[in-house]
Amino acid sequence: MIRIKVDIIGAGIGGLTAGALLTKQGYQVTIFEKESYLGGRSLSFNGSDISVEDYKKLLARFRMNVAFSEPDINTIFEKNMLDGYKLDLGYHAIGGAGSNINSVFAELDDNVDFVRSKVGQIKKDGFDFPFLSCIDKVKVFPKIFRLLFAGEKTMKRLDSVSMTETVKQYGPGKMKEILEVFSRSITTVNNLDKISTGEVFRAQKNLLSGSKPVGYPVGGMHSVTKKFADYITSNGGKIHLNTTVDKILIKDGKAIGVVVGDKKYSSDFVVSNVLVQNLFSLADEKYFPKEYVKYIKSLNGTGSLCAYYSLKKIDSGLVGKTFHFIEHDVGVDGGDVVGMIDFMTSSPNSGLSPSGSFLVQSYIICTPGETRDKKTLKTLRYLLDKNLKVLIPGYKQDLNWTIYPTVWHLDGVAKTIDKDKPDITSPVENLYLVGDCVKAPGIGFNCALNSASILADMLKQK
Ligand SMILES: Cc1cc2nc3c(=O)[nH]c(=O)nc-3n(C[C@H](O)[C@H](O)[C@H](O)COP(=O)(O)OP(=O)(O)OC[C@H]3O[C@@H](n4cnc5c(N)ncnc54)[C@H](O)[C@@H]3O)c2cc1C
């Protein structure tokens, strides 16, 4: 039987999920990945396997850098302080606690183990865990449920309503706090004027699909990407690492393959998993409508400052828990800023740090522009440390090291009130887009995964 060929550019979550699901459907899948790692922005690496130079270069290729560290980053590597740790490029927690991932793996007769957590809130002098007490739930849930279970017609109307207006409508109290914190953490945008109410509640529904709101894969993001890759290669698909696609071949308005160096790979479909803003470095823009090109080029990502803290000890009451915080009037776009401090990665069964050390991950939202401004970064670093100090007042005495990576493409495209993500289908026939840059439920990781599931459904062979 002749199998239909699909070339996939990129082994990020979008590319790998599409690759696995299309392999399952009988397609002949070939994935090309320019890095030596699987997973794209969701890659994990062993601290002992990388040099400081390669670490910095890796971050730079993903539009990241190390803003601060303690001790300095060269010393951390010279003294082999990362030996025994498994790190991502920066903070990861998966909304819906892996329910989206495991619904895909169920189709592949497999499953990924997760550490899962409810979410608490850090206050000035302590914390609430979980965020909502039983009394809060009684007061607030009827209002939230009305919004969460509104039909698509209401959601569409709410797409053009900013979160600033929605917050005003619900007045002060716990409901205000929920709307202000969750709308920011769901979208990774601080400015409520730019956040669409419809989008927030659609994404919130997606989070509720899990048993807990957030999760982290046991063994790191690599546990997910390796399983996808193993499924693809053990079922006849191919994954070429260290292989950059130079060009998407287009003939008579149809994608017909890719070019790698001086080699052509012909295919029936081409799936691009690259940042959508980079599409025209691979595909000649003359094949796309002018308006589409202009719109794609106008899209921006979201940013953040992350921090990894390695500690010698942690109060057992914090291990496995995740917390939000909000800081008001700090001078960032939108005024207030939201962040998270996460102890899921310090659970001994997360498998991420050597015994006797505890990894804490955290992040604070900012715009891509703010990640390039040292003064703002200093403020954001102060706020991360300040909130960790509320949870662990003496944490500095138990600190092994800290690394603060910045990222200006956390989500590939910021889904804001005035900018929608592009569709999975492109104007070029047989060329599809997957990843967190395109229209699919959820943000970040879930958006990338869900876009690939939608594509696999679209390409289901009769
Ligand atoms: C520091 C950081 C923290 C994050 N935190 C979270 C979080 O807490 N929760 C969450 O849900 N999301 C988070 N995200 C976002 C999440 O990682 C991404 O949404 C997701 O990994 C994107 O997957 P993707 O498949 O869309 O794209 P990518 O991961 O960008 O994959 C694209 C792949 O294409 C490859 N590629 C590009 N050009 C070429 C070419 N010419 N030829 C071959 N290969 C090519 C790239 O190397 C890459 O591997 C975070 C991201 C970062 C960077």
Short mmCIF file of C-alpha atoms and ligand atoms in Angstrom, two decimals:
data_model
loop_
_atom_site.label_atom_id
_atom_site.label_comp_id
_atom_site.label_asym_id
_atom_site.label_seq_id
_atom_site.Cartn_x
_atom_site.Cartn_y
_atom_site.Cartn_z
CA MET A 1 0.00 0.00 0.00
CA ILE A 2 1.33 3.47 -0.87
CA ARG A 3 1.33 5.62 2.27
CA ILE A 4 0.54 9.32 2.11
CA LYS A 5 3.67 11.30 2.98
CA VAL A 6 3.74 14.15 5.51
CA ASP A 7 6.81 16.31 6.13
CA ILE A 8 6.76 18.07 9.51
CA ILE A 9 9.10 20.99 10.17
CA GLY A 10 9.99 21.07 13.88
CA ALA A 11 9.90 18.54 16.74
CA GLY A 12 8.22 20.86 19.23
CA ILE A 13 5.10 19.67 21.03
CA GLY A 14 2.97 20.65 18.02
CA GLY A 15 5.16 18.76 15.52
CA LEU A 16 5.59 15.66 17.69
CA THR A 17 1.89 15.41 18.58
CA ALA A 18 0.93 15.78 14.91
CA GLY A 19 3.63 13.27 13.98
CA ALA A 20 2.39 10.66 16.47
CA LEU A 21 -1.32 11.05 15.63
CA LEU A 22 -0.73 11.02 11.86
CA THR A 23 1.56 7.97 12.18
CA LYS A 24 -1.27 6.26 14.04
CA GLN A 25 -3.59 7.09 11.12
CA GLY A 26 -1.23 5.41 8.65
CA TYR A 27 0.61 8.43 7.22
CA GLN A 28 4.33 8.15 6.39
CA VAL A 29 5.69 10.86 8.69
CA THR A 30 9.11 12.53 8.49
CA ILE A 31 10.03 15.17 11.07
CA PHE A 32 12.93 17.59 10.57
CA GLU A 33 14.29 19.32 13.70
CA LYS A 34 17.14 21.83 13.60
CA GLU A 35 18.22 21.25 17.22
CA SER A 36 19.91 18.14 18.63
CA TYR A 37 17.09 18.01 21.23
CA LEU A 38 13.45 16.99 20.89
CA GLY A 39 10.72 19.23 22.27
CA GLY A 40 11.49 22.78 21.07
CA ARG A 41 10.55 25.25 23.79
CA SER A 42 9.43 22.25 25.90
CA LEU A 43 12.83 20.58 25.85
CA SER A 44 14.58 19.23 28.95
CA PHE A 45 18.32 18.74 29.39
CA ASN A 46 20.55 17.10 31.98
CA GLY A 47 22.58 19.69 33.86
CA SER A 48 25.70 17.51 33.68
CA ASP A 49 25.52 17.07 29.87
CA ILE A 50 25.89 20.68 28.75
CA SER A 51 28.66 23.31 28.88
CA VAL A 52 27.99 26.90 29.87
CA GLU A 53 28.69 28.04 26.29
CA ASP A 54 26.23 25.52 24.83
CA TYR A 55 23.62 26.43 27.47
CA LYS A 56 23.83 30.13 26.58
CA LYS A 57 23.73 29.36 22.84
CA LEU A 58 20.73 27.06 23.30
CA LEU A 59 18.81 29.77 25.17
CA ALA A 60 19.73 32.36 22.53
CA ARG A 61 18.37 30.14 19.74
CA PHE A 62 15.03 30.13 21.60
CA ARG A 63 15.09 33.90 22.12
CA MET A 64 16.13 33.64 25.76
CA ASN A 65 19.04 34.57 27.95
CA VAL A 66 20.21 34.37 31.56
CA ALA A 67 19.34 37.73 33.10
CA PHE A 68 20.78 36.96 36.56
CA SER A 69 22.15 34.06 38.53
CA GLU A 70 23.62 33.34 41.91
CA PRO A 71 26.55 32.57 41.90
CA ASP A 72 27.39 33.79 38.41
CA ILE A 73 26.50 31.36 35.63
CA ASN A 74 30.13 30.48 34.78
CA THR A 75 30.79 29.47 38.40
CA ILE A 76 27.61 27.37 38.47
CA PHE A 77 28.93 25.37 35.52
CA GLU A 78 32.62 25.34 36.59
CA LYS A 79 31.64 23.87 39.96
CA ASN A 80 29.30 21.32 38.29
CA MET A 81 26.46 22.64 40.44
CA LEU A 82 23.82 21.45 37.91
CA ASP A 83 24.96 17.81 38.09
CA GLY A 84 21.98 15.57 38.80
CA TYR A 85 19.37 18.19 37.77
CA LYS A 86 17.00 18.02 34.85
CA LEU A 87 15.96 21.47 33.67
CA ASP A 88 13.71 22.94 30.96
CA LEU A 89 14.54 26.16 29.16
CA GLY A 90 12.47 27.78 31.94
CA TYR A 91 9.42 27.34 34.18
CA HIS A 92 6.77 24.91 32.95
CA ALA A 93 3.44 23.95 34.48
CA ILE A 94 0.78 22.41 32.31
CA GLY A 95 -2.79 23.70 32.60
CA GLY A 96 -5.40 21.00 33.17
CA ALA A 97 -2.70 18.88 34.90
CA GLY A 98 -1.90 16.88 31.78
CA SER A 99 -5.49 15.93 30.89
CA ASN A 100 -5.03 17.19 27.31
CA ILE A 101 -1.77 15.24 26.98
CA ASN A 102 -3.20 12.06 28.36
CA SER A 103 -6.25 12.21 26.13
CA VAL A 104 -3.81 12.20 23.19
CA PHE A 105 -1.73 9.40 24.76
CA ALA A 106 -4.92 7.37 25.33
CA GLU A 107 -5.24 7.26 21.52
CA LEU A 108 -1.70 5.83 21.43
CA ASP A 109 -2.49 3.34 24.26
CA ASP A 110 -0.02 5.08 26.53
CA ASN A 111 0.02 7.46 29.48
CA VAL A 112 2.33 10.06 31.08
CA ASP A 113 2.68 10.34 34.88
CA PHE A 114 2.18 13.80 36.34
CA VAL A 115 2.78 15.57 39.64
CA ARG A 116 -0.46 17.54 40.05
CA SER A 117 -1.44 20.48 42.22
CA LYS A 118 -4.21 22.84 43.16
CA VAL A 119 -3.19 26.51 43.12
CA GLY A 120 -2.77 28.67 46.22
CA GLN A 121 -2.21 32.39 46.60
CA ILE A 122 0.70 34.16 48.27
CA LYS A 123 -0.39 37.09 50.41
CA LYS A 124 1.67 39.79 52.20
CA ASP A 125 2.33 37.66 55.26
CA GLY A 126 1.46 34.09 54.34
CA PHE A 127 -0.62 32.14 51.88
CA ASP A 128 -4.02 30.63 51.15
CA PHE A 129 -4.01 27.09 49.86
CA PRO A 130 -6.06 26.46 47.88
CA PHE A 131 -6.80 29.90 46.44
CA LEU A 132 -10.51 29.60 47.29
CA SER A 133 -11.81 28.60 50.72
CA CYS A 134 -15.14 26.72 51.00
CA ILE A 135 -16.87 30.01 51.89
CA ASP A 136 -15.31 31.73 48.85
CA LYS A 137 -16.56 28.91 46.66
CA VAL A 138 -20.13 29.27 47.90
CA LYS A 139 -20.01 33.04 47.25
CA VAL A 140 -18.15 33.07 43.97
CA PHE A 141 -18.91 29.85 42.11
CA PRO A 142 -22.44 30.76 40.93
CA LYS A 143 -20.99 33.86 39.18
CA ILE A 144 -18.03 31.97 37.71
CA PHE A 145 -20.15 29.04 36.56
CA ARG A 146 -22.50 31.41 34.76
CA LEU A 147 -19.53 32.63 32.74
CA LEU A 148 -17.80 29.28 32.35
CA PHE A 149 -20.83 27.44 31.08
CA ALA A 150 -22.14 30.17 28.83
CA GLY A 151 -22.57 28.95 25.25
CA GLU A 152 -20.29 29.80 22.31
CA LYS A 153 -22.65 32.62 21.26
CA THR A 154 -22.02 34.41 24.59
CA MET A 155 -18.28 33.63 24.38
CA LYS A 156 -18.12 35.21 20.92
CA ARG A 157 -19.78 38.35 22.31
CA LEU A 158 -17.29 38.33 25.21
CA ASP A 159 -14.36 38.08 22.77
CA SER A 160 -14.56 41.82 22.25
CA VAL A 161 -15.03 42.64 25.96
CA SER A 162 -11.79 43.43 27.76
CA MET A 163 -11.03 41.94 31.17
CA THR A 164 -10.83 45.52 32.51
CA GLU A 165 -14.57 45.87 31.78
CA THR A 166 -15.38 42.42 33.18
CA VAL A 167 -13.48 43.10 36.41
CA LYS A 168 -15.36 46.42 36.82
CA GLN A 169 -18.67 44.65 36.34
CA TYR A 170 -18.02 42.14 39.13
CA GLY A 171 -16.81 44.71 41.66
CA PRO A 172 -14.37 44.21 44.56
CA GLY A 173 -13.78 41.10 46.68
CA LYS A 174 -12.65 37.58 45.87
CA MET A 175 -14.27 37.59 42.42
CA LYS A 176 -12.08 40.58 41.47
CA GLU A 177 -8.96 38.80 42.74
CA ILE A 178 -9.82 35.65 40.77
CA LEU A 179 -10.48 37.55 37.56
CA GLU A 180 -7.35 39.70 37.91
CA VAL A 181 -5.01 36.79 38.69
CA PHE A 182 -6.35 33.99 36.49
CA SER A 183 -6.95 36.08 33.38
CA ARG A 184 -3.29 37.13 33.48
CA SER A 185 -1.85 33.72 34.27
CA ILE A 186 -3.98 32.04 31.59
CA THR A 187 -2.91 34.45 28.86
CA THR A 188 0.57 35.44 30.12
CA VAL A 189 -0.39 39.06 29.47
CA ASN A 190 -0.52 41.59 32.36
CA ASN A 191 -2.51 44.32 30.65
CA LEU A 192 -6.21 43.63 31.30
CA ASP A 193 -7.19 46.09 28.52
CA LYS A 194 -5.59 43.66 26.04
CA ILE A 195 -7.11 40.46 27.43
CA SER A 196 -10.33 39.18 25.89
CA THR A 197 -12.95 37.88 28.34
CA GLY A 198 -14.17 35.23 25.90
CA GLU A 199 -10.66 33.83 25.47
CA VAL A 200 -10.08 33.69 29.24
CA PHE A 201 -13.21 31.68 29.89
CA ARG A 202 -12.64 29.32 26.97
CA ALA A 203 -9.11 28.65 28.29
CA GLN A 204 -10.41 28.31 31.85
CA LYS A 205 -12.83 25.60 30.69
CA ASN A 206 -9.85 23.76 29.21
CA LEU A 207 -8.07 23.94 32.60
CA LEU A 208 -11.09 22.47 34.34
CA SER A 209 -10.81 19.34 32.22
CA GLY A 210 -8.09 18.03 34.59
CA SER A 211 -8.43 16.61 38.10
CA LYS A 212 -6.29 19.54 39.36
CA PRO A 213 -5.59 22.87 37.62
CA VAL A 214 -1.85 22.35 36.98
CA GLY A 215 0.63 19.52 36.56
CA TYR A 216 4.23 18.75 35.68
CA PRO A 217 5.37 15.52 33.99
CA VAL A 218 7.39 13.17 36.20
CA GLY A 219 10.97 13.17 34.83
CA GLY A 220 10.51 16.53 33.06
CA MET A 221 9.05 17.63 29.73
CA HIS A 222 11.34 15.08 28.09
CA SER A 223 9.06 12.28 29.37
CA VAL A 224 6.34 13.58 27.05
CA THR A 225 8.48 14.32 24.00
CA LYS A 226 10.40 11.02 24.20
CA LYS A 227 7.17 9.00 24.30
CA PHE A 228 5.88 10.78 21.18
CA ALA A 229 9.21 10.27 19.39
CA ASP A 230 9.39 6.58 20.35
CA TYR A 231 5.85 6.05 19.06
CA ILE A 232 6.67 7.71 15.73
CA THR A 233 9.96 5.90 15.11
CA SER A 234 8.75 2.49 16.28
CA ASN A 235 5.81 2.74 13.85
CA GLY A 236 7.82 3.52 10.74
CA GLY A 237 8.12 7.33 11.00
CA LYS A 238 11.43 9.18 10.85
CA ILE A 239 12.81 12.01 12.99
CA HIS A 240 15.93 13.80 11.73
CA LEU A 241 17.59 15.87 14.50
CA ASN A 242 20.23 18.53 13.68
CA THR A 243 18.43 19.00 10.36
CA THR A 244 17.28 22.49 9.38
CA VAL A 245 14.64 22.87 6.70
CA ASP A 246 15.70 25.67 4.34
CA LYS A 247 12.62 25.92 2.17
CA ILE A 248 9.03 24.76 1.75
CA LEU A 249 8.47 23.73 -1.87
CA ILE A 250 5.29 25.19 -3.37
CA LYS A 251 4.03 24.44 -6.89
CA ASP A 252 0.75 25.58 -8.47
CA GLY A 253 -0.40 26.94 -5.10
CA LYS A 254 0.22 23.59 -3.33
CA ALA A 255 2.92 22.56 -0.83
CA ILE A 256 4.80 19.59 -2.31
CA GLY A 257 7.75 19.04 0.03
CA VAL A 258 10.75 20.61 1.74
CA VAL A 259 14.38 21.34 0.96
CA VAL A 260 17.19 20.49 3.40
CA GLY A 261 20.60 21.60 2.13
CA ASP A 262 20.84 20.26 -1.41
CA LYS A 263 18.26 17.50 -0.83
CA LYS A 264 14.56 17.65 -1.74
CA TYR A 265 11.98 15.65 0.24
CA SER A 266 8.70 15.40 -1.65
CA SER A 267 5.47 14.90 0.29
CA ASP A 268 1.69 15.13 0.00
CA PHE A 269 1.34 17.50 2.99
CA VAL A 270 3.72 19.86 4.76
CA VAL A 271 3.11 20.76 8.42
CA SER A 272 5.01 23.74 9.80
CA ASN A 273 5.65 23.80 13.57
CA VAL A 274 8.00 26.82 13.40
CA LEU A 275 7.12 30.14 15.02
CA VAL A 276 4.55 31.50 12.60
CA GLN A 277 6.40 34.83 12.36
CA ASN A 278 9.27 32.82 10.78
CA LEU A 279 7.07 31.16 8.15
CA PHE A 280 8.20 33.44 5.33
CA SER A 281 11.85 32.62 5.90
CA LEU A 282 10.90 29.14 4.65
CA ALA A 283 8.02 29.78 2.26
CA ASP A 284 8.18 32.49 -0.40
CA GLU A 285 5.62 35.14 0.57
CA LYS A 286 4.58 35.60 -3.07
CA TYR A 287 2.40 32.47 -2.66
CA PHE A 288 0.33 34.08 0.16
CA PRO A 289 -2.21 36.93 0.04
CA LYS A 290 -0.56 40.27 0.94
CA GLU A 291 -2.97 40.87 3.86
CA TYR A 292 -2.10 37.46 5.36
CA VAL A 293 1.65 38.20 5.15
CA LYS A 294 1.15 41.58 6.81
CA TYR A 295 -0.99 40.10 9.58
CA ILE A 296 1.43 37.23 10.32
CA LYS A 297 4.37 39.64 10.46
CA SER A 298 2.49 41.85 12.95
CA LEU A 299 2.11 39.09 15.58
CA ASN A 300 4.08 39.18 18.83
CA GLY A 301 4.77 36.59 21.52
CA THR A 302 4.44 36.86 25.30
CA GLY A 303 7.38 37.20 27.70
CA SER A 304 8.43 36.38 31.21
CA LEU A 305 11.28 36.26 33.70
CA CYS A 306 11.68 32.76 35.16
CA ALA A 307 13.67 31.60 38.17
CA TYR A 308 14.99 28.19 39.15
CA TYR A 309 15.95 28.02 42.83
CA SER A 310 17.80 24.98 44.16
CA LEU A 311 17.40 24.69 47.93
CA LYS A 312 18.96 22.40 50.55
CA LYS A 313 15.69 22.01 52.38
CA ILE A 314 12.00 22.89 52.08
CA ASP A 315 9.14 22.78 54.55
CA SER A 316 7.28 19.55 53.73
CA GLY A 317 4.01 21.53 53.76
CA LEU A 318 5.10 23.31 50.56
CA VAL A 319 6.40 20.33 48.60
CA GLY A 320 4.17 19.57 45.59
CA LYS A 321 2.17 22.83 45.84
CA THR A 322 1.80 25.71 43.36
CA PHE A 323 1.09 29.35 44.21
CA HIS A 324 0.07 32.49 42.37
CA PHE A 325 0.92 36.01 43.43
CA ILE A 326 -0.15 39.45 42.26
CA GLU A 327 1.77 42.69 42.82
CA HIS A 328 0.03 46.00 42.22
CA ASP A 329 1.29 49.18 40.49
CA VAL A 330 4.82 48.01 39.72
CA GLY A 331 5.23 50.02 36.53
CA VAL A 332 4.87 47.22 33.95
CA ASP A 333 2.47 47.29 30.99
CA GLY A 334 -0.95 46.96 32.67
CA GLY A 335 0.35 48.21 36.06
CA ASP A 336 -0.08 45.01 38.06
CA VAL A 337 1.94 41.85 37.56
CA VAL A 338 1.13 38.17 38.16
CA GLY A 339 3.60 35.35 38.80
CA MET A 340 3.74 31.77 40.07
CA ILE A 341 6.01 29.91 42.48
CA ASP A 342 5.88 26.19 42.06
CA PHE A 343 7.00 23.34 44.31
CA MET A 344 5.72 20.48 42.11
CA THR A 345 9.31 20.14 40.86
CA SER A 346 10.58 19.73 44.43
CA SER A 347 8.50 16.56 44.96
CA PRO A 348 11.00 13.70 45.31
CA ASN A 349 8.97 11.71 42.72
CA SER A 350 9.38 14.47 40.10
CA GLY A 351 12.89 13.05 39.47
CA LEU A 352 14.36 16.48 38.67
CA SER A 353 17.02 17.09 41.32
CA PRO A 354 19.67 15.04 43.12
CA SER A 355 18.67 13.64 46.50
CA GLY A 356 18.94 16.22 49.28
CA SER A 357 18.21 19.14 46.90
CA PHE A 358 14.86 20.68 46.03
CA LEU A 359 14.09 22.45 42.77
CA VAL A 360 11.62 25.34 42.85
CA GLN A 361 10.49 26.94 39.62
CA SER A 362 8.80 30.28 39.21
CA TYR A 363 7.93 32.91 36.65
CA ILE A 364 6.57 36.42 36.44
CA ILE A 365 4.75 37.78 33.40
CA CYS A 366 6.05 40.67 31.30
CA THR A 367 6.01 41.80 27.69
CA PRO A 368 8.77 40.73 25.27
CA GLY A 369 9.97 44.37 25.33
CA GLU A 370 10.19 44.39 29.14
CA THR A 371 12.46 41.29 29.08
CA ARG A 372 15.08 43.43 27.34
CA ASP A 373 14.94 46.23 29.91
CA LYS A 374 17.41 45.64 32.77
CA LYS A 375 15.62 48.02 35.18
CA THR A 376 12.28 46.22 34.77
CA LEU A 377 14.01 42.84 35.04
CA LYS A 378 15.58 43.91 38.35
CA THR A 379 12.13 44.84 39.68
CA LEU A 380 10.68 41.52 38.50
CA ARG A 381 13.54 39.57 40.07
CA TYR A 382 12.98 41.41 43.34
CA LEU A 383 9.27 40.47 43.23
CA LEU A 384 10.00 36.78 42.57
CA ASP A 385 12.48 36.64 45.47
CA LYS A 386 10.14 38.64 47.72
CA ASN A 387 7.27 36.20 47.18
CA LEU A 388 9.48 33.16 47.72
CA LYS A 389 10.60 34.83 50.96
CA VAL A 390 6.99 35.03 52.15
CA LEU A 391 6.75 31.26 51.75
CA ILE A 392 10.28 30.47 53.03
CA PRO A 393 11.57 33.44 55.05
CA GLY A 394 15.12 32.02 55.41
CA TYR A 395 15.43 30.58 51.90
CA LYS A 396 18.69 32.44 51.14
CA GLN A 397 20.55 30.45 53.81
CA ASP A 398 19.53 27.20 52.11
CA LEU A 399 20.18 28.30 48.55
CA ASN A 400 22.49 26.11 46.41
CA TRP A 401 22.07 28.29 43.31
CA THR A 402 19.51 30.36 41.35
CA ILE A 403 19.20 30.90 37.59
CA TYR A 404 16.84 33.55 36.15
CA PRO A 405 16.21 32.93 32.42
CA THR A 406 14.18 35.46 30.45
CA VAL A 407 12.00 34.52 27.49
CA TRP A 408 10.39 36.67 24.85
CA HIS A 409 8.47 33.88 23.08
CA LEU A 410 6.81 32.03 25.93
CA ASP A 411 3.59 31.77 23.94
CA GLY A 412 4.48 32.08 20.26
CA VAL A 413 1.64 34.52 19.64
CA ALA A 414 0.03 36.71 22.31
CA LYS A 415 -3.69 36.14 21.92
CA THR A 416 -4.99 39.62 22.70
CA ILE A 417 -8.30 41.38 22.23
CA ASP A 418 -7.18 42.91 18.93
CA LYS A 419 -5.06 40.03 17.59
CA ASP A 420 -6.36 36.55 16.94
CA LYS A 421 -4.08 33.59 16.26
CA PRO A 422 -4.00 32.39 12.62
CA ASP A 423 -5.85 29.27 11.49
CA ILE A 424 -4.31 25.78 11.22
CA THR A 425 -5.08 25.77 7.50
CA SER A 426 -2.93 28.23 5.55
CA PRO A 427 -3.76 29.99 2.27
CA VAL A 428 -1.41 27.50 0.50
CA GLU A 429 -3.11 24.17 -0.20
CA ASN A 430 -1.64 21.18 1.72
CA LEU A 431 0.40 23.47 4.00
CA TYR A 432 -0.77 23.37 7.62
CA LEU A 433 0.42 25.19 10.74
CA VAL A 434 0.57 23.64 14.22
CA GLY A 435 1.89 24.89 17.55
CA ASP A 436 1.08 27.56 20.10
CA CYS A 437 1.03 30.24 17.37
CA VAL A 438 -2.24 29.00 15.88
CA LYS A 439 -5.90 28.95 16.88
CA ALA A 440 -6.62 26.06 19.29
CA PRO A 441 -7.95 25.71 22.86
CA GLY A 442 -5.62 26.63 25.74
CA ILE A 443 -2.34 28.52 25.74
CA GLY A 444 1.30 27.47 25.45
CA PHE A 445 1.79 23.75 25.68
CA ASN A 446 -1.93 22.88 25.50
CA CYS A 447 -2.51 25.14 22.48
CA ALA A 448 0.39 23.43 20.63
CA LEU A 449 -0.90 19.95 21.53
CA ASN A 450 -4.55 20.73 20.77
CA SER A 451 -3.72 22.34 17.41
CA ALA A 452 -2.05 19.07 16.37
CA SER A 453 -5.07 17.01 17.52
CA ILE A 454 -7.36 19.24 15.47
CA LEU A 455 -5.10 18.83 12.42
CA ALA A 456 -5.05 15.04 12.85
CA ASP A 457 -8.88 15.05 12.92
CA MET A 458 -8.96 17.21 9.77
CA LEU A 459 -6.64 14.81 7.94
CA LYS A 460 -8.39 11.63 9.10
CA GLN A 461 -8.31 9.25 6.15
CA LYS A 462 -11.70 8.07 4.96
C1 LIG B 1 10.82 29.46 29.30
C2 LIG B 1 9.47 29.00 28.87
C3 LIG B 1 8.51 28.73 29.81
C4 LIG B 1 7.24 28.27 29.43
N1 LIG B 1 6.29 27.97 30.37
C5 LIG B 1 5.12 27.42 29.99
C6 LIG B 1 4.18 26.97 30.96
O1 LIG B 1 4.41 27.07 32.16
N2 LIG B 1 3.02 26.42 30.52
C7 LIG B 1 2.74 26.27 29.18
O2 LIG B 1 1.67 25.75 28.82
N3 LIG B 1 3.61 26.72 28.25
C8 LIG B 1 4.78 27.26 28.63
N4 LIG B 1 5.68 27.67 27.69
C9 LIG B 1 5.29 27.59 26.31
C10 LIG B 1 5.49 26.20 25.73
O3 LIG B 1 6.78 25.76 25.98
C11 LIG B 1 5.24 26.33 24.25
O4 LIG B 1 3.94 26.83 24.06
C12 LIG B 1 5.34 25.03 23.49
O5 LIG B 1 6.48 24.29 23.85
C13 LIG B 1 5.38 25.42 22.02
O6 LIG B 1 5.45 24.28 21.23
P1 LIG B 1 5.38 24.44 19.67
O7 LIG B 1 5.29 23.06 19.14
O8 LIG B 1 4.34 25.39 19.28
O9 LIG B 1 6.71 25.17 19.20
P2 LIG B 1 8.26 25.05 19.51
O10 LIG B 1 8.50 24.41 20.81
O11 LIG B 1 8.84 26.39 19.28
O12 LIG B 1 8.78 24.03 18.40
C14 LIG B 1 9.19 24.44 17.13
C15 LIG B 1 10.34 23.56 16.72
O13 LIG B 1 10.69 23.87 15.37
C16 LIG B 1 12.11 23.81 15.27
N5 LIG B 1 12.48 24.57 14.06
C17 LIG B 1 12.35 25.91 13.86
N6 LIG B 1 12.77 26.23 12.61
C18 LIG B 1 13.15 25.06 12.02
C19 LIG B 1 13.64 24.73 10.73
N7 LIG B 1 13.85 25.66 9.78
N8 LIG B 1 13.93 23.43 10.45
C20 LIG B 1 13.73 22.46 11.39
N9 LIG B 1 13.26 22.72 12.64
C21 LIG B 1 12.97 24.00 12.93
C22 LIG B 1 12.58 24.44 16.57
O14 LIG B 1 13.91 24.12 16.87
C23 LIG B 1 11.59 23.81 17.56
O15 LIG B 1 12.06 22.59 18.07
C24 LIG B 1 6.95 28.13 28.06
C25 LIG B 1 7.92 28.42 27.09
C26 LIG B 1 9.18 28.83 27.50
C27 LIG B 1 10.20 29.12 26.45
#
